[in-house]
Coordinates of C-alpha atoms in Angstrom, one line a residue:
M1 CA 244.8 131.5 135.7
T2 CA 247.4 128.6 136.6
I3 CA 247.0 125.1 135.7
H4 CA 249.1 122.0 137.8
A5 CA 249.0 118.7 136.6
G6 CA 251.0 115.4 136.9
V7 CA 250.7 111.7 136.7
R8 CA 252.3 109.0 138.8
V9 CA 252.7 105.5 137.8
D10 CA 253.1 102.6 140.2
Y11 CA 253.5 98.8 139.8
F12 CA 252.3 96.1 142.3
D13 CA 253.4 92.4 141.8
V14 CA 250.2 91.3 143.9
V15 CA 247.9 92.8 141.5
D16 CA 247.6 92.9 137.7
G17 CA 249.4 95.8 135.8
A18 CA 250.3 98.8 136.7
V19 CA 248.2 101.6 138.0
T20 CA 248.2 105.4 137.3
S21 CA 247.5 108.2 139.7
P22 CA 246.6 111.5 137.7
R23 CA 246.3 115.0 139.8
G24 CA 245.6 118.4 138.6
A25 CA 244.4 121.8 140.2
V26 CA 243.3 125.0 138.3
L27 CA 244.1 128.1 140.2
L28 CA 241.8 131.3 139.3
H29 CA 242.5 134.9 140.3
P30 CA 239.7 137.2 140.0
T31 CA 241.6 140.0 141.0
R32 CA 244.9 141.4 139.8
S33 CA 246.2 140.7 143.4
S34 CA 247.1 137.3 144.6
N35 CA 244.6 138.0 147.9
H36 CA 242.1 136.0 146.6
V37 CA 242.3 132.5 144.7
I38 CA 239.5 130.1 143.5
R39 CA 240.7 126.4 143.3
A40 CA 239.5 123.3 141.9
G41 CA 241.5 120.2 142.1
F42 CA 241.2 116.6 141.4
G43 CA 243.4 113.5 142.4
R44 CA 243.5 109.8 142.6
G45 CA 245.3 107.5 144.6
F46 CA 245.7 103.8 145.3
R47 CA 246.5 101.2 148.0
A48 CA 247.6 97.8 147.2
P49 CA 246.6 94.8 149.2
S50 CA 249.1 94.0 151.9
L51 CA 251.0 90.7 152.8
V52 CA 248.7 90.5 155.7
N53 CA 245.6 91.2 153.5
N54 CA 246.6 88.5 151.2
Y55 CA 248.0 85.6 153.0
L56 CA 247.3 86.2 156.9
E57 CA 246.7 82.6 158.5
V58 CA 246.3 82.5 162.2
E59 CA 244.0 80.7 164.6
I60 CA 242.7 82.9 167.8
F61 CA 240.6 82.2 170.8
N62 CA 237.6 83.9 171.3
A63 CA 234.7 84.4 173.8
V64 CA 231.0 85.2 173.8
D65 CA 228.7 85.5 176.8
V66 CA 225.4 84.2 175.4
G67 CA 223.5 84.2 178.7
P68 CA 221.8 81.5 180.9
P69 CA 221.8 78.6 180.7
I70 CA 225.0 78.5 178.7
G71 CA 227.0 81.8 180.0
Q72 CA 230.3 82.3 178.4
I73 CA 231.5 80.3 175.3
I74 CA 235.7 79.9 174.5
F75 CA 235.9 78.9 171.0
P76 CA 238.7 79.3 168.3
S77 CA 238.2 81.7 165.1
I78 CA 240.6 81.4 162.1
V79 CA 241.9 84.5 160.6
V80 CA 242.8 84.1 156.9
G81 CA 244.0 86.7 154.2
N82 CA 242.2 87.0 150.6
P83 CA 244.5 86.5 147.9
D84 CA 241.8 88.0 145.2
L85 CA 241.7 91.4 146.6
V86 CA 242.0 94.0 144.1
V87 CA 243.6 97.5 144.4
E88 CA 241.6 100.0 146.6
R89 CA 241.0 103.3 144.7
L90 CA 240.6 107.0 146.0
D91 CA 239.1 109.8 143.9
Q92 CA 239.1 113.2 145.3
F93 CA 237.4 116.4 144.2
E94 CA 237.7 119.6 145.8
I95 CA 236.6 123.2 145.1
G96 CA 237.9 126.3 147.3
Y97 CA 238.2 129.7 147.8
R98 CA 241.1 131.6 149.9
G99 CA 241.2 135.5 150.4
S100 CA 242.5 138.0 152.5
V101 CA 241.8 141.7 153.3
A102 CA 243.4 144.4 155.5
N103 CA 247.0 143.8 154.5
G104 CA 246.7 139.9 155.3
K105 CA 245.3 140.7 159.0
F106 CA 241.8 138.9 157.9
S107 CA 241.9 135.8 156.0
W108 CA 239.8 133.0 155.3
D109 CA 239.7 129.5 153.5
I110 CA 236.4 127.7 152.2
S111 CA 236.6 124.5 150.7
A112 CA 234.4 121.6 149.8
Y113 CA 235.3 118.2 148.8
R114 CA 233.9 114.8 147.4
T115 CA 235.9 111.4 147.8
E116 CA 235.0 108.0 146.1
T117 CA 236.5 105.4 147.6
T118 CA 236.5 102.0 145.3
N119 CA 237.0 98.3 146.3
S120 CA 238.0 99.6 150.0
I121 CA 239.8 96.7 151.7
D122 CA 237.8 95.9 154.7
F123 CA 238.0 93.4 157.4
Y124 CA 235.0 91.3 158.2
T125 CA 233.4 88.1 159.5
S126 CA 233.1 85.8 156.8
E127 CA 231.6 82.8 158.5
V128 CA 229.9 81.8 161.6
Y129 CA 229.3 78.7 163.4
T130 CA 225.9 77.4 163.1
A131 CA 224.0 74.2 164.1
F132 CA 225.3 72.4 160.9
N133 CA 228.8 73.5 161.8
P134 CA 229.5 74.0 165.7
P135 CA 232.9 75.1 167.2
P136 CA 235.2 72.1 168.0
G137 CA 234.3 70.5 171.2
W138 CA 230.7 71.9 171.3
S139 CA 229.1 69.5 173.9
L140 CA 225.8 71.1 174.1
P141 CA 222.5 70.4 171.9
T142 CA 223.4 72.2 168.7
F143 CA 220.0 74.3 168.5
L144 CA 221.3 76.2 171.3
L145 CA 224.1 77.6 169.3
P146 CA 223.4 81.1 168.3
S147 CA 223.7 81.7 164.8
F148 CA 221.6 85.0 163.9
G149 CA 221.0 88.1 165.5
P150 CA 223.2 90.8 167.7
V151 CA 225.0 87.1 169.3
V152 CA 226.7 85.1 167.0
L153 CA 229.9 82.9 167.1
P154 CA 232.5 84.0 164.5
A155 CA 234.2 80.9 162.9
R156 CA 236.1 83.0 160.4
F157 CA 237.6 86.5 159.9
S158 CA 238.9 87.7 156.2
Y159 CA 239.4 90.7 154.0
R160 CA 237.0 91.9 151.1
N161 CA 236.6 94.9 149.0
I162 CA 233.8 97.2 149.4
A163 CA 232.1 98.4 146.4
E164 CA 232.2 102.2 146.9
T165 CA 232.2 104.4 149.9
V166 CA 231.5 108.2 149.0
N167 CA 232.5 110.8 151.6
K168 CA 231.3 114.3 151.5
G169 CA 231.9 117.6 153.3
F170 CA 233.2 121.1 153.8
E171 CA 235.6 123.0 156.0
V172 CA 235.6 126.8 157.0
G173 CA 238.6 128.4 158.2
L174 CA 239.4 132.0 159.3
R175 CA 242.6 133.7 160.4
V176 CA 242.8 137.0 162.3
L177 CA 245.8 139.1 163.5
P178 CA 243.8 141.2 166.1
V179 CA 246.9 142.7 167.5
S180 CA 250.7 142.7 166.9
R181 CA 252.1 139.6 167.2
N182 CA 249.0 137.7 168.0
T183 CA 247.2 135.3 165.9
L184 CA 243.1 134.0 166.5
I185 CA 242.3 131.1 164.4
V186 CA 238.9 129.4 163.9
N187 CA 238.1 126.2 162.1
Y188 CA 234.9 124.3 161.4
S189 CA 234.5 121.2 159.4
Y190 CA 231.6 119.1 158.4
Q191 CA 231.6 115.5 157.1
A192 CA 228.3 113.8 155.9
E193 CA 227.6 110.3 156.8
P194 CA 229.3 108.0 154.1
E195 CA 227.4 106.5 151.3
V196 CA 228.1 103.2 151.1
T197 CA 227.4 100.3 148.3
G198 CA 228.1 96.7 148.3
V199 CA 227.9 95.7 152.0
P200 CA 225.4 96.7 154.7
A201 CA 226.1 100.4 155.9
E202 CA 226.2 99.4 159.7
D203 CA 229.5 97.7 158.6
V204 CA 231.5 100.6 157.9
G205 CA 232.6 103.2 160.3
I206 CA 231.0 107.0 160.5
P207 CA 233.8 109.6 161.2
P208 CA 232.7 112.6 163.6
Q209 CA 230.1 114.9 161.5
H210 CA 231.3 118.1 163.2
R211 CA 234.8 119.2 164.5
F212 CA 235.4 122.8 165.6
N213 CA 238.5 124.7 167.0
V214 CA 239.4 128.0 168.1
A215 CA 242.9 128.7 169.0
W216 CA 244.8 132.0 170.2
S217 CA 248.7 132.0 170.2
G218 CA 250.9 135.2 170.6
W219 CA 254.1 136.7 171.7
A220 CA 255.0 139.2 174.3
G221 CA 258.6 140.1 174.7
K222 CA 260.5 136.8 175.4
M223 CA 257.3 135.1 176.5
Y224 CA 255.1 132.8 174.2
Y225 CA 251.6 131.5 174.7
G226 CA 248.7 129.9 173.6
A227 CA 245.1 128.6 174.2
S228 CA 242.4 126.5 172.4
V229 CA 239.2 125.0 172.7
N230 CA 238.5 121.8 170.5
H231 CA 235.4 120.0 169.8
V232 CA 235.0 116.5 167.9
G233 CA 231.4 115.0 167.5
E234 CA 230.7 111.6 167.9
A235 CA 231.9 108.6 165.6
Y236 CA 230.9 105.0 165.0
W237 CA 233.6 102.4 164.9
T238 CA 233.7 98.9 162.9
D239 CA 237.5 98.2 162.7
V240 CA 237.7 95.7 165.7
L241 CA 236.5 92.1 165.0
D242 CA 232.6 91.6 164.5
S243 CA 229.7 93.5 165.5
R244 CA 230.1 92.6 169.1
F245 CA 232.8 95.3 169.4
F246 CA 231.4 98.3 167.1
G247 CA 229.8 101.2 168.6
F248 CA 230.1 104.9 169.2
T249 CA 232.3 107.1 170.9
D250 CA 230.7 110.3 172.6
S251 CA 231.5 113.8 171.6
Y252 CA 234.0 116.0 173.6
T253 CA 235.4 119.3 174.0
T254 CA 238.8 119.8 175.4
L255 CA 240.4 123.1 176.2
D256 CA 244.4 123.0 175.9
A257 CA 246.8 125.8 176.9
S258 CA 250.6 126.5 176.7
L259 CA 253.1 129.2 178.2
G260 CA 256.8 129.3 177.7
H261 CA 259.6 131.6 178.2
M262 CA 262.7 132.2 176.3
F263 CA 266.1 133.1 178.0
L264 CA 270.0 132.9 177.8
D265 CA 269.9 135.0 174.1
G266 CA 267.2 132.9 172.7
T267 CA 269.4 129.6 173.0
A268 CA 267.1 128.0 175.8
E269 CA 263.3 127.9 176.9
A270 CA 261.2 126.6 179.6
S271 CA 257.6 125.8 178.8
V272 CA 254.5 124.3 180.8
R273 CA 252.1 122.6 178.0
A274 CA 248.7 121.4 179.0
T275 CA 246.0 119.5 177.2
N276 CA 242.4 118.5 178.4
L277 CA 242.7 121.1 181.3
T278 CA 239.3 120.6 182.3
G279 CA 239.8 116.6 182.9
V280 CA 237.0 115.5 180.8
E281 CA 237.1 111.8 179.7
V282 CA 238.0 111.5 176.2
L283 CA 237.4 108.4 174.4
Q284 CA 238.9 108.9 170.9
H285 CA 238.0 105.1 169.7
V286 CA 235.4 102.9 171.0
Y287 CA 238.1 100.3 172.5
G288 CA 240.8 103.0 172.9
D289 CA 242.4 104.5 176.1
I290 CA 240.4 107.0 178.1
I291 CA 242.3 110.1 177.7
G292 CA 242.5 112.6 180.9
R293 CA 244.1 115.7 182.0
R294 CA 247.9 116.0 181.1
I295 CA 250.7 118.7 181.9
L296 CA 254.1 118.7 180.6
F297 CA 256.7 121.1 182.0
E298 CA 259.8 121.2 179.4
V299 CA 263.2 122.8 179.7
A300 CA 265.0 122.7 176.3
V301 CA 268.8 124.3 175.6
N302 CA 270.2 124.6 171.9
V303 CA 273.6 123.6 171.9
R304 CA 275.8 125.4 168.9

């Protein structure tokens, strides 16, 4: 059995007192060889509020289309920091098993984890315009002002601490050496929907539940090659302004490949790398760019 332990102490002038980050792991070898290892670990980390989180103060122009008879409304919103934020804390627990057989030609890694994030720092709509607090220059009857439901006019954005967010999941990985100078890697991970306390669950993003990839790489003489299939499940994003911008990204599967050749006694190489060969439309963030097919040709020379 092997035990690793340590502790780190940090001090932030924006919060009261110092914070400690203990970490530890226990490694068990059920057999005399090092081919099989059972591990359990714990770690704690902190994130202090930034100057933006604490002291930001800026006015932005916002727009909402509330439909007929009003149409689009352009109005100001204020974004302010919160000097009362406390430190965000992350506690992570993990247990896993790593093993190999056939002189390392077949190996695997299985792990499960649980993370508890306390006082997570979150950007949110702290105030909306209402009939009793209309936007500057509002010239229509105040009863036409939307102040509830899916369409609201955000008056103020700020930062807050979320009481607790719990994430749980597991990962399975396999590594196989089928023939000389070739490697096959298979990996699958699952992450459950976060358990949230302190705020409505729909205010917190949901990462992809399923991720899967298969990759093959190898060498043949002076040539190297590789290919991989990658799948990412749908995700829910809430990190842009107010709920009008929240939404899901679709799951996607991409095919990547690479081919290269070494020459000049290994001091130079020419390669071609392709990502998303099938050209599917990939949207990694609900308000991100659409990523298509990309092919890169490269020549590199090492000058000694």
